[in-house]
């Protein structure tokens, strides 16, 4: 009995220790990014308004009034553009695939398609970037002109990347709908499509919304694949086919070339802080949807 009690205490201690380490890690990361990101505003005296709403990006230069050119608006617009467009493109296909796997094809279709979706989730982002660089960029260059790099190329690559994420989570949401609800709707005389549209999708809507938000979160934080096809020009894009940049692409390109403690490095941490705040916002939205589902 004593050995069992001792074993149980050790188990509790180890799980509590793991939880505390995870909690400390998360708090430490948030505190570090916040401290370094805010230092550019409090130490280097950069204006938050200039950072968020100006479009000239050249941290090592100053304008005629002596202010550093640190306008992040082009990258913010680029990040939101590729995220929203890729989510809009991917969601109908993901939802269609989820409905087909759950409501039409039966178990056989699900057994075949589910491993394919999981395979797409596991492919490294650099592979998606290489595919985009060798196929999507030349395709856009041939049919739309220009260099082929830009928001459109980044959007198409991200669409392929977030598609399996939204599909997989939508499949789980739809499969969680009780079979008795389908049978009750059919017993009332509704057709199969009416049951799917008015009962199944309506019931699974919170889970589907969570899938879409998680897809957006992945698209917003993706760096390498987007960097390879978007062109990485820090100007506000005039069209979908002109080179642009995102917060993540500038971070991955510039962080290794800056010196810690200097303004050029601190402003990159400010970009990282924007990314982290957006991730926290996505998580809050998911929790809000989850709480509404429980109610």
PDB file of C-alpha atoms in Angstrom:
ATOM      1  CA  UNK A   1       0.000   0.000   0.000  1.00  0.00           C
ATOM      2  CA  UNK A   2       2.828   2.386   0.898  1.00  0.00           C
ATOM      3  CA  UNK A   3       4.577   1.733  -2.412  1.00  0.00           C
ATOM      4  CA  UNK A   4       1.356   2.463  -4.327  1.00  0.00           C
ATOM      5  CA  UNK A   5       0.830   5.717  -2.412  1.00  0.00           C
ATOM      6  CA  UNK A   6       4.456   6.695  -3.065  1.00  0.00           C
ATOM      7  CA  UNK A   7       4.046   5.887  -6.773  1.00  0.00           C
ATOM      8  CA  UNK A   8       0.899   8.005  -6.944  1.00  0.00           C
ATOM      9  CA  UNK A   9       2.667  10.945  -5.291  1.00  0.00           C
ATOM     10  CA  UNK A  10       5.539  10.688  -7.762  1.00  0.00           C
ATOM     11  CA  UNK A  11       3.061  10.628 -10.636  1.00  0.00           C
ATOM     12  CA  UNK A  12       1.308  13.745  -9.346  1.00  0.00           C
ATOM     13  CA  UNK A  13       4.625  15.485  -8.791  1.00  0.00           C
ATOM     14  CA  UNK A  14       5.891  14.688 -12.301  1.00  0.00           C
ATOM     15  CA  UNK A  15       2.676  15.808 -14.025  1.00  0.00           C
ATOM     16  CA  UNK A  16       2.595  18.998 -11.953  1.00  0.00           C
ATOM     17  CA  UNK A  17       6.265  19.639 -12.753  1.00  0.00           C
ATOM     18  CA  UNK A  18       5.634  19.193 -16.483  1.00  0.00           C
ATOM     19  CA  UNK A  19       2.659  21.556 -16.294  1.00  0.00           C
ATOM     20  CA  UNK A  20       4.658  24.198 -14.443  1.00  0.00           C
ATOM     21  CA  UNK A  21       7.536  23.950 -16.948  1.00  0.00           C
ATOM     22  CA  UNK A  22       5.077  24.377 -19.844  1.00  0.00           C
ATOM     23  CA  UNK A  23       3.404  27.312 -18.114  1.00  0.00           C
ATOM     24  CA  UNK A  24       6.743  28.963 -17.354  1.00  0.00           C
ATOM     25  CA  UNK A  25       7.867  28.454 -20.956  1.00  0.00           C
ATOM     26  CA  UNK A  26       4.727  30.090 -22.376  1.00  0.00           C
ATOM     27  CA  UNK A  27       4.886  33.009 -19.929  1.00  0.00           C
ATOM     28  CA  UNK A  28       8.619  33.406 -20.587  1.00  0.00           C
ATOM     29  CA  UNK A  29       8.139  33.508 -24.386  1.00  0.00           C
ATOM     30  CA  UNK A  30       5.322  36.056 -24.143  1.00  0.00           C
ATOM     31  CA  UNK A  31       7.304  38.215 -21.702  1.00  0.00           C
ATOM     32  CA  UNK A  32      10.464  38.066 -23.829  1.00  0.00           C
ATOM     33  CA  UNK A  33       8.727  38.965 -27.108  1.00  0.00           C
ATOM     34  CA  UNK A  34       6.718  41.726 -25.397  1.00  0.00           C
ATOM     35  CA  UNK A  35       9.799  43.232 -23.687  1.00  0.00           C
ATOM     36  CA  UNK A  36      11.959  43.184 -26.816  1.00  0.00           C
ATOM     37  CA  UNK A  37       9.104  44.276 -29.084  1.00  0.00           C
ATOM     38  CA  UNK A  38       8.118  47.217 -26.894  1.00  0.00           C
ATOM     39  CA  UNK A  39      11.711  48.385 -26.431  1.00  0.00           C
ATOM     40  CA  UNK A  40      11.684  49.992 -29.864  1.00  0.00           C
ATOM     41  CA  UNK A  41       8.888  52.284 -28.682  1.00  0.00           C
ATOM     42  CA  UNK A  42      10.204  53.032 -25.172  1.00  0.00           C
ATOM     43  CA  UNK A  43      13.983  52.903 -25.715  1.00  0.00           C
ATOM     44  CA  UNK A  44      14.370  53.969 -29.340  1.00  0.00           C
ATOM     45  CA  UNK A  45      11.359  56.340 -29.112  1.00  0.00           C
ATOM     46  CA  UNK A  46       9.758  55.106 -32.339  1.00  0.00           C
ATOM     47  CA  UNK A  47       6.149  56.234 -32.721  1.00  0.00           C
ATOM     48  CA  UNK A  48       3.563  53.410 -32.634  1.00  0.00           C
ATOM     49  CA  UNK A  49       1.479  55.345 -35.164  1.00  0.00           C
ATOM     50  CA  UNK A  50       4.441  55.583 -37.563  1.00  0.00           C
ATOM     51  CA  UNK A  51       5.145  51.879 -37.094  1.00  0.00           C
ATOM     52  CA  UNK A  52       1.585  50.733 -37.793  1.00  0.00           C
ATOM     53  CA  UNK A  53       0.425  53.210 -40.434  1.00  0.00           C
ATOM     54  CA  UNK A  54       3.435  54.368 -42.448  1.00  0.00           C
ATOM     55  CA  UNK A  55       4.643  52.518 -45.520  1.00  0.00           C
ATOM     56  CA  UNK A  56       8.345  53.364 -45.786  1.00  0.00           C
ATOM     57  CA  UNK A  57      10.527  50.537 -44.458  1.00  0.00           C
ATOM     58  CA  UNK A  58      14.258  51.158 -44.167  1.00  0.00           C
ATOM     59  CA  UNK A  59      15.200  50.882 -40.455  1.00  0.00           C
ATOM     60  CA  UNK A  60      18.793  51.993 -41.023  1.00  0.00           C
ATOM     61  CA  UNK A  61      17.687  55.265 -42.665  1.00  0.00           C
ATOM     62  CA  UNK A  62      15.965  58.405 -41.403  1.00  0.00           C
ATOM     63  CA  UNK A  63      13.673  60.914 -43.103  1.00  0.00           C
ATOM     64  CA  UNK A  64      14.172  64.694 -43.344  1.00  0.00           C
ATOM     65  CA  UNK A  65      12.882  65.173 -39.775  1.00  0.00           C
ATOM     66  CA  UNK A  66      15.274  62.593 -38.362  1.00  0.00           C
ATOM     67  CA  UNK A  67      12.687  59.852 -37.807  1.00  0.00           C
ATOM     68  CA  UNK A  68      13.580  56.281 -38.649  1.00  0.00           C
ATOM     69  CA  UNK A  69      11.746  54.786 -41.644  1.00  0.00           C
ATOM     70  CA  UNK A  70      10.049  51.872 -39.858  1.00  0.00           C
ATOM     71  CA  UNK A  71       6.545  51.812 -41.345  1.00  0.00           C
ATOM     72  CA  UNK A  72       5.308  48.209 -41.208  1.00  0.00           C
ATOM     73  CA  UNK A  73       2.051  48.840 -43.073  1.00  0.00           C
ATOM     74  CA  UNK A  74       3.149  47.017 -46.310  1.00  0.00           C
ATOM     75  CA  UNK A  75       3.958  43.846 -44.346  1.00  0.00           C
ATOM     76  CA  UNK A  76       0.766  44.054 -42.290  1.00  0.00           C
ATOM     77  CA  UNK A  77      -1.310  44.458 -45.470  1.00  0.00           C
ATOM     78  CA  UNK A  78       0.587  41.582 -47.099  1.00  0.00           C
ATOM     79  CA  UNK A  79       0.016  39.250 -44.125  1.00  0.00           C
ATOM     80  CA  UNK A  80      -3.703  39.986 -43.895  1.00  0.00           C
ATOM     81  CA  UNK A  81      -4.155  39.770 -47.678  1.00  0.00           C
ATOM     82  CA  UNK A  82      -2.649  36.308 -48.121  1.00  0.00           C
ATOM     83  CA  UNK A  83      -4.355  35.050 -44.943  1.00  0.00           C
ATOM     84  CA  UNK A  84      -7.869  36.203 -45.828  1.00  0.00           C
ATOM     85  CA  UNK A  85      -7.655  35.284 -49.522  1.00  0.00           C
ATOM     86  CA  UNK A  86      -6.218  31.818 -48.889  1.00  0.00           C
ATOM     87  CA  UNK A  87      -8.886  31.115 -46.252  1.00  0.00           C
ATOM     88  CA  UNK A  88     -11.640  32.268 -48.613  1.00  0.00           C
ATOM     89  CA  UNK A  89     -10.301  29.993 -51.351  1.00  0.00           C
ATOM     90  CA  UNK A  90      -9.647  26.961 -49.162  1.00  0.00           C
ATOM     91  CA  UNK A  91     -12.847  26.923 -47.092  1.00  0.00           C
ATOM     92  CA  UNK A  92     -15.358  25.889 -49.810  1.00  0.00           C
ATOM     93  CA  UNK A  93     -13.098  23.027 -50.977  1.00  0.00           C
ATOM     94  CA  UNK A  94     -12.409  21.914 -47.405  1.00  0.00           C
ATOM     95  CA  UNK A  95     -16.084  22.005 -46.483  1.00  0.00           C
ATOM     96  CA  UNK A  96     -17.051  20.109 -49.645  1.00  0.00           C
ATOM     97  CA  UNK A  97     -14.463  17.427 -48.933  1.00  0.00           C
ATOM     98  CA  UNK A  98     -15.620  17.130 -45.306  1.00  0.00           C
ATOM     99  CA  UNK A  99     -19.272  16.734 -46.368  1.00  0.00           C
ATOM    100  CA  UNK A 100     -18.305  14.146 -48.991  1.00  0.00           C
ATOM    101  CA  UNK A 101     -16.257  12.106 -46.515  1.00  0.00           C
ATOM    102  CA  UNK A 102     -18.936  12.118 -43.810  1.00  0.00           C
ATOM    103  CA  UNK A 103     -22.282  12.254 -45.595  1.00  0.00           C
ATOM    104  CA  UNK A 104     -21.755  10.776 -49.068  1.00  0.00           C
ATOM    105  CA  UNK A 105     -18.819   8.406 -49.453  1.00  0.00           C
ATOM    106  CA  UNK A 106     -19.303   6.496 -46.219  1.00  0.00           C
ATOM    107  CA  UNK A 107     -16.520   4.778 -44.300  1.00  0.00           C
ATOM    108  CA  UNK A 108     -14.680   3.585 -47.415  1.00  0.00           C
ATOM    109  CA  UNK A 109     -14.194   7.098 -48.773  1.00  0.00           C
ATOM    110  CA  UNK A 110     -13.135   8.356 -45.365  1.00  0.00           C
ATOM    111  CA  UNK A 111     -10.576   5.578 -44.997  1.00  0.00           C
ATOM    112  CA  UNK A 112      -9.000   6.520 -48.336  1.00  0.00           C
ATOM    113  CA  UNK A 113      -9.147  10.319 -48.061  1.00  0.00           C
ATOM    114  CA  UNK A 114      -8.206  10.726 -44.389  1.00  0.00           C
ATOM    115  CA  UNK A 115      -4.605   9.425 -44.811  1.00  0.00           C
ATOM    116  CA  UNK A 116      -4.163  11.680 -47.859  1.00  0.00           C
ATOM    117  CA  UNK A 117      -5.213  14.725 -45.852  1.00  0.00           C
ATOM    118  CA  UNK A 118      -2.921  13.740 -42.994  1.00  0.00           C
ATOM    119  CA  UNK A 119      -0.075  13.369 -45.504  1.00  0.00           C
ATOM    120  CA  UNK A 120      -0.707  16.901 -46.797  1.00  0.00           C
ATOM    121  CA  UNK A 121      -0.604  18.237 -43.220  1.00  0.00           C
ATOM    122  CA  UNK A 122       2.768  16.577 -42.625  1.00  0.00           C
ATOM    123  CA  UNK A 123       4.547  17.869 -45.744  1.00  0.00           C
ATOM    124  CA  UNK A 124       7.203  20.476 -44.737  1.00  0.00           C
ATOM    125  CA  UNK A 125       6.435  24.066 -45.712  1.00  0.00           C
ATOM    126  CA  UNK A 126       9.672  24.350 -47.709  1.00  0.00           C
ATOM    127  CA  UNK A 127       8.348  21.669 -50.067  1.00  0.00           C
ATOM    128  CA  UNK A 128       5.187  23.703 -50.659  1.00  0.00           C
ATOM    129  CA  UNK A 129       7.397  26.728 -51.292  1.00  0.00           C
ATOM    130  CA  UNK A 130       9.498  24.831 -53.854  1.00  0.00           C
ATOM    131  CA  UNK A 131       6.363  23.617 -55.640  1.00  0.00           C
ATOM    132  CA  UNK A 132       5.016  27.159 -55.676  1.00  0.00           C
ATOM    133  CA  UNK A 133       8.331  28.507 -56.986  1.00  0.00           C
ATOM    134  CA  UNK A 134       8.568  25.973 -59.819  1.00  0.00           C
ATOM    135  CA  UNK A 135       4.903  25.800 -60.899  1.00  0.00           C
ATOM    136  CA  UNK A 136       2.663  28.577 -59.527  1.00  0.00           C
ATOM    137  CA  UNK A 137       5.057  31.497 -60.073  1.00  0.00           C
ATOM    138  CA  UNK A 138       5.820  30.566 -63.742  1.00  0.00           C
ATOM    139  CA  UNK A 139       2.082  29.949 -64.325  1.00  0.00           C
ATOM    140  CA  UNK A 140       1.142  33.423 -63.033  1.00  0.00           C
ATOM    141  CA  UNK A 141       4.015  34.971 -65.011  1.00  0.00           C
ATOM    142  CA  UNK A 142       2.717  33.377 -68.227  1.00  0.00           C
ATOM    143  CA  UNK A 143      -0.954  34.245 -67.830  1.00  0.00           C
ATOM    144  CA  UNK A 144      -0.940  37.490 -65.813  1.00  0.00           C
ATOM    145  CA  UNK A 145       2.437  38.999 -66.718  1.00  0.00           C
ATOM    146  CA  UNK A 146       4.982  40.491 -64.362  1.00  0.00           C
ATOM    147  CA  UNK A 147       7.493  38.446 -62.407  1.00  0.00           C
ATOM    148  CA  UNK A 148       4.928  35.968 -61.090  1.00  0.00           C
ATOM    149  CA  UNK A 149       5.848  36.784 -57.496  1.00  0.00           C
ATOM    150  CA  UNK A 150       3.258  38.495 -55.305  1.00  0.00           C
ATOM    151  CA  UNK A 151       0.118  38.203 -53.215  1.00  0.00           C
ATOM    152  CA  UNK A 152      -1.543  35.828 -55.702  1.00  0.00           C
ATOM    153  CA  UNK A 153       1.338  33.331 -55.641  1.00  0.00           C
ATOM    154  CA  UNK A 154       1.482  33.479 -51.823  1.00  0.00           C
ATOM    155  CA  UNK A 155      -2.281  33.045 -51.616  1.00  0.00           C
ATOM    156  CA  UNK A 156      -2.306  29.947 -53.851  1.00  0.00           C
ATOM    157  CA  UNK A 157       0.535  28.302 -51.912  1.00  0.00           C
ATOM    158  CA  UNK A 158      -1.142  29.065 -48.582  1.00  0.00           C
ATOM    159  CA  UNK A 159      -4.482  27.775 -49.898  1.00  0.00           C
ATOM    160  CA  UNK A 160      -2.907  24.368 -50.500  1.00  0.00           C
ATOM    161  CA  UNK A 161      -1.254  24.489 -47.074  1.00  0.00           C
ATOM    162  CA  UNK A 162      -4.334  25.403 -44.994  1.00  0.00           C
ATOM    163  CA  UNK A 163      -6.708  23.183 -46.999  1.00  0.00           C
ATOM    164  CA  UNK A 164      -5.870  19.944 -45.118  1.00  0.00           C
ATOM    165  CA  UNK A 165      -6.007  21.733 -41.742  1.00  0.00           C
ATOM    166  CA  UNK A 166      -9.516  23.105 -42.326  1.00  0.00           C
ATOM    167  CA  UNK A 167     -10.660  19.842 -43.951  1.00  0.00           C
ATOM    168  CA  UNK A 168      -9.428  17.608 -41.155  1.00  0.00           C
ATOM    169  CA  UNK A 169     -11.024  19.682 -38.384  1.00  0.00           C
ATOM    170  CA  UNK A 170     -14.269  20.098 -40.355  1.00  0.00           C
ATOM    171  CA  UNK A 171     -14.453  16.332 -40.794  1.00  0.00           C
ATOM    172  CA  UNK A 172     -14.196  15.931 -37.014  1.00  0.00           C
ATOM    173  CA  UNK A 173     -16.872  18.601 -36.456  1.00  0.00           C
ATOM    174  CA  UNK A 174     -19.344  17.021 -38.889  1.00  0.00           C
ATOM    175  CA  UNK A 175     -18.704  13.457 -37.686  1.00  0.00           C
ATOM    176  CA  UNK A 176     -19.501  14.657 -34.150  1.00  0.00           C
ATOM    177  CA  UNK A 177     -23.127  15.346 -35.090  1.00  0.00           C
ATOM    178  CA  UNK A 178     -25.409  12.697 -33.570  1.00  0.00           C
ATOM    179  CA  UNK A 179     -26.786  10.174 -36.054  1.00  0.00           C
ATOM    180  CA  UNK A 180     -30.185  10.461 -34.335  1.00  0.00           C
ATOM    181  CA  UNK A 181     -30.435  14.088 -35.544  1.00  0.00           C
ATOM    182  CA  UNK A 182     -30.005  12.962 -39.152  1.00  0.00           C
ATOM    183  CA  UNK A 183     -32.570  10.177 -38.722  1.00  0.00           C
ATOM    184  CA  UNK A 184     -35.077  12.532 -37.088  1.00  0.00           C
ATOM    185  CA  UNK A 185     -34.740  15.040 -39.950  1.00  0.00           C
ATOM    186  CA  UNK A 186     -35.158  12.298 -42.577  1.00  0.00           C
ATOM    187  CA  UNK A 187     -38.187  10.949 -40.717  1.00  0.00           C
ATOM    188  CA  UNK A 188     -39.806  14.392 -41.020  1.00  0.00           C
ATOM    189  CA  UNK A 189     -39.557  14.161 -44.786  1.00  0.00           C
ATOM    190  CA  UNK A 190     -36.432  16.205 -45.563  1.00  0.00           C
ATOM    191  CA  UNK A 191     -34.178  15.110 -48.388  1.00  0.00           C
ATOM    192  CA  UNK A 192     -30.583  14.059 -47.839  1.00  0.00           C
ATOM    193  CA  UNK A 193     -29.228  17.448 -48.936  1.00  0.00           C
ATOM    194  CA  UNK A 194     -31.744  19.322 -46.795  1.00  0.00           C
ATOM    195  CA  UNK A 195     -30.679  17.231 -43.805  1.00  0.00           C
ATOM    196  CA  UNK A 196     -27.007  17.962 -44.531  1.00  0.00           C
ATOM    197  CA  UNK A 197     -27.545  21.671 -45.071  1.00  0.00           C
ATOM    198  CA  UNK A 198     -30.155  22.471 -42.407  1.00  0.00           C
ATOM    199  CA  UNK A 199     -29.273  19.985 -39.662  1.00  0.00           C
ATOM    200  CA  UNK A 200     -25.732  18.620 -39.962  1.00  0.00           C
ATOM    201  CA  UNK A 201     -23.913  21.802 -41.020  1.00  0.00           C
ATOM    202  CA  UNK A 202     -25.938  23.962 -38.643  1.00  0.00           C
ATOM    203  CA  UNK A 203     -25.080  21.714 -35.689  1.00  0.00           C
ATOM    204  CA  UNK A 204     -21.430  21.443 -36.675  1.00  0.00           C
ATOM    205  CA  UNK A 205     -21.045  25.183 -37.392  1.00  0.00           C
ATOM    206  CA  UNK A 206     -19.052  26.059 -34.219  1.00  0.00           C
ATOM    207  CA  UNK A 207     -16.556  23.285 -34.980  1.00  0.00           C
ATOM    208  CA  UNK A 208     -16.308  24.373 -38.618  1.00  0.00           C
ATOM    209  CA  UNK A 209     -15.716  27.978 -37.547  1.00  0.00           C
ATOM    210  CA  UNK A 210     -12.950  26.789 -35.233  1.00  0.00           C
ATOM    211  CA  UNK A 211     -11.386  24.917 -38.169  1.00  0.00           C
ATOM    212  CA  UNK A 212     -11.472  28.067 -40.302  1.00  0.00           C
ATOM    213  CA  UNK A 213      -9.898  30.200 -37.557  1.00  0.00           C
ATOM    214  CA  UNK A 214      -7.131  27.636 -37.026  1.00  0.00           C
ATOM    215  CA  UNK A 215      -6.523  27.636 -40.774  1.00  0.00           C
ATOM    216  CA  UNK A 216      -6.225  31.425 -40.670  1.00  0.00           C
ATOM    217  CA  UNK A 217      -3.797  31.190 -37.755  1.00  0.00           C
ATOM    218  CA  UNK A 218      -1.583  28.820 -39.731  1.00  0.00           C
ATOM    219  CA  UNK A 219      -1.730  31.029 -42.814  1.00  0.00           C
ATOM    220  CA  UNK A 220      -0.874  34.175 -40.829  1.00  0.00           C
ATOM    221  CA  UNK A 221       2.139  32.574 -39.167  1.00  0.00           C
ATOM    222  CA  UNK A 222       3.549  30.757 -42.203  1.00  0.00           C
ATOM    223  CA  UNK A 223       6.958  32.092 -43.194  1.00  0.00           C
ATOM    224  CA  UNK A 224       9.199  30.000 -45.415  1.00  0.00           C
ATOM    225  CA  UNK A 225       6.797  28.974 -48.192  1.00  0.00           C
ATOM    226  CA  UNK A 226       5.399  32.503 -48.504  1.00  0.00           C
ATOM    227  CA  UNK A 227       8.860  34.050 -48.483  1.00  0.00           C
ATOM    228  CA  UNK A 228       9.823  31.899 -51.492  1.00  0.00           C
ATOM    229  CA  UNK A 229       6.971  33.104 -53.727  1.00  0.00           C
ATOM    230  CA  UNK A 230       5.791  36.551 -52.585  1.00  0.00           C
ATOM    231  CA  UNK A 231       8.720  38.652 -53.835  1.00  0.00           C
ATOM    232  CA  UNK A 232       9.713  40.229 -50.490  1.00  0.00           C
ATOM    233  CA  UNK A 233       9.367  43.875 -51.501  1.00  0.00           C
ATOM    234  CA  UNK A 234       8.483  46.226 -48.656  1.00  0.00           C
ATOM    235  CA  UNK A 235       5.992  48.347 -50.561  1.00  0.00           C
ATOM    236  CA  UNK A 236       2.202  48.342 -50.497  1.00  0.00           C
ATOM    237  CA  UNK A 237       1.170  46.003 -53.345  1.00  0.00           C
ATOM    238  CA  UNK A 238      -0.700  47.688 -56.204  1.00  0.00           C
ATOM    239  CA  UNK A 239      -2.196  44.422 -57.451  1.00  0.00           C
ATOM    240  CA  UNK A 240      -2.236  40.713 -56.690  1.00  0.00           C
ATOM    241  CA  UNK A 241       0.629  40.080 -59.095  1.00  0.00           C
ATOM    242  CA  UNK A 242       3.112  42.706 -57.911  1.00  0.00           C
ATOM    243  CA  UNK A 243       5.819  41.648 -55.419  1.00  0.00           C
ATOM    244  CA  UNK A 244       4.937  42.179 -51.769  1.00  0.00           C
ATOM    245  CA  UNK A 245       5.999  40.928 -48.335  1.00  0.00           C
ATOM    246  CA  UNK A 246       4.571  39.648 -45.060  1.00  0.00           C
ATOM    247  CA  UNK A 247       5.575  40.077 -41.438  1.00  0.00           C
ATOM    248  CA  UNK A 248       7.013  36.563 -41.351  1.00  0.00           C
ATOM    249  CA  UNK A 249       8.961  36.859 -44.604  1.00  0.00           C
ATOM    250  CA  UNK A 250      10.708  40.061 -43.442  1.00  0.00           C
ATOM    251  CA  UNK A 251      11.466  38.477 -40.075  1.00  0.00           C
ATOM    252  CA  UNK A 252      13.069  35.374 -41.549  1.00  0.00           C
ATOM    253  CA  UNK A 253      15.123  37.375 -44.033  1.00  0.00           C
ATOM    254  CA  UNK A 254      16.326  40.167 -41.744  1.00  0.00           C
ATOM    255  CA  UNK A 255      16.737  38.729 -38.247  1.00  0.00           C
ATOM    256  CA  UNK A 256      20.073  37.062 -39.014  1.00  0.00           C
ATOM    257  CA  UNK A 257      21.505  40.285 -40.439  1.00  0.00           C
ATOM    258  CA  UNK A 258      20.762  42.557 -37.469  1.00  0.00           C
ATOM    259  CA  UNK A 259      22.681  43.152 -34.240  1.00  0.00           C
ATOM    260  CA  UNK A 260      20.804  42.566 -30.941  1.00  0.00           C
ATOM    261  CA  UNK A 261      20.106  45.773 -29.061  1.00  0.00           C
ATOM    262  CA  UNK A 262      20.172  48.038 -32.096  1.00  0.00           C
ATOM    263  CA  UNK A 263      17.055  49.625 -33.587  1.00  0.00           C
ATOM    264  CA  UNK A 264      17.213  47.386 -36.695  1.00  0.00           C
ATOM    265  CA  UNK A 265      16.917  44.363 -34.407  1.00  0.00           C
ATOM    266  CA  UNK A 266      14.379  45.869 -31.993  1.00  0.00           C
ATOM    267  CA  UNK A 267      11.994  46.770 -34.810  1.00  0.00           C
ATOM    268  CA  UNK A 268      12.015  43.139 -35.958  1.00  0.00           C
ATOM    269  CA  UNK A 269      10.980  42.112 -32.449  1.00  0.00           C
ATOM    270  CA  UNK A 270       8.113  44.604 -32.781  1.00  0.00           C
ATOM    271  CA  UNK A 271       7.022  42.736 -35.918  1.00  0.00           C
ATOM    272  CA  UNK A 272       7.208  39.504 -33.927  1.00  0.00           C
ATOM    273  CA  UNK A 273       5.066  41.100 -31.214  1.00  0.00           C
ATOM    274  CA  UNK A 274       2.391  41.931 -33.806  1.00  0.00           C
ATOM    275  CA  UNK A 275       2.463  38.299 -34.943  1.00  0.00           C
ATOM    276  CA  UNK A 276       2.145  37.043 -31.382  1.00  0.00           C
ATOM    277  CA  UNK A 277      -0.776  39.368 -30.618  1.00  0.00           C
ATOM    278  CA  UNK A 278      -2.553  38.144 -33.741  1.00  0.00           C
ATOM    279  CA  UNK A 279      -2.002  34.531 -32.653  1.00  0.00           C
ATOM    280  CA  UNK A 280      -3.438  35.338 -29.227  1.00  0.00           C
ATOM    281  CA  UNK A 281      -6.431  36.947 -30.930  1.00  0.00           C
ATOM    282  CA  UNK A 282      -7.014  33.802 -33.006  1.00  0.00           C
ATOM    283  CA  UNK A 283      -6.860  31.676 -29.828  1.00  0.00           C
ATOM    284  CA  UNK A 284      -9.341  33.965 -28.067  1.00  0.00           C
ATOM    285  CA  UNK A 285     -11.737  33.658 -31.014  1.00  0.00           C
ATOM    286  CA  UNK A 286     -11.478  29.859 -30.873  1.00  0.00           C
ATOM    287  CA  UNK A 287     -12.232  29.892 -27.124  1.00  0.00           C
ATOM    288  CA  UNK A 288     -15.161  32.237 -27.706  1.00  0.00           C
ATOM    289  CA  UNK A 289     -16.597  29.872 -30.330  1.00  0.00           C
ATOM    290  CA  UNK A 290     -16.022  26.902 -28.026  1.00  0.00           C
ATOM    291  CA  UNK A 291     -17.805  28.606 -25.119  1.00  0.00           C
ATOM    292  CA  UNK A 292     -20.782  29.481 -27.331  1.00  0.00           C
ATOM    293  CA  UNK A 293     -20.977  25.811 -28.359  1.00  0.00           C
ATOM    294  CA  UNK A 294     -21.176  24.711 -24.716  1.00  0.00           C
ATOM    295  CA  UNK A 295     -23.976  27.213 -24.042  1.00  0.00           C
TER     296      UNK A 295
END
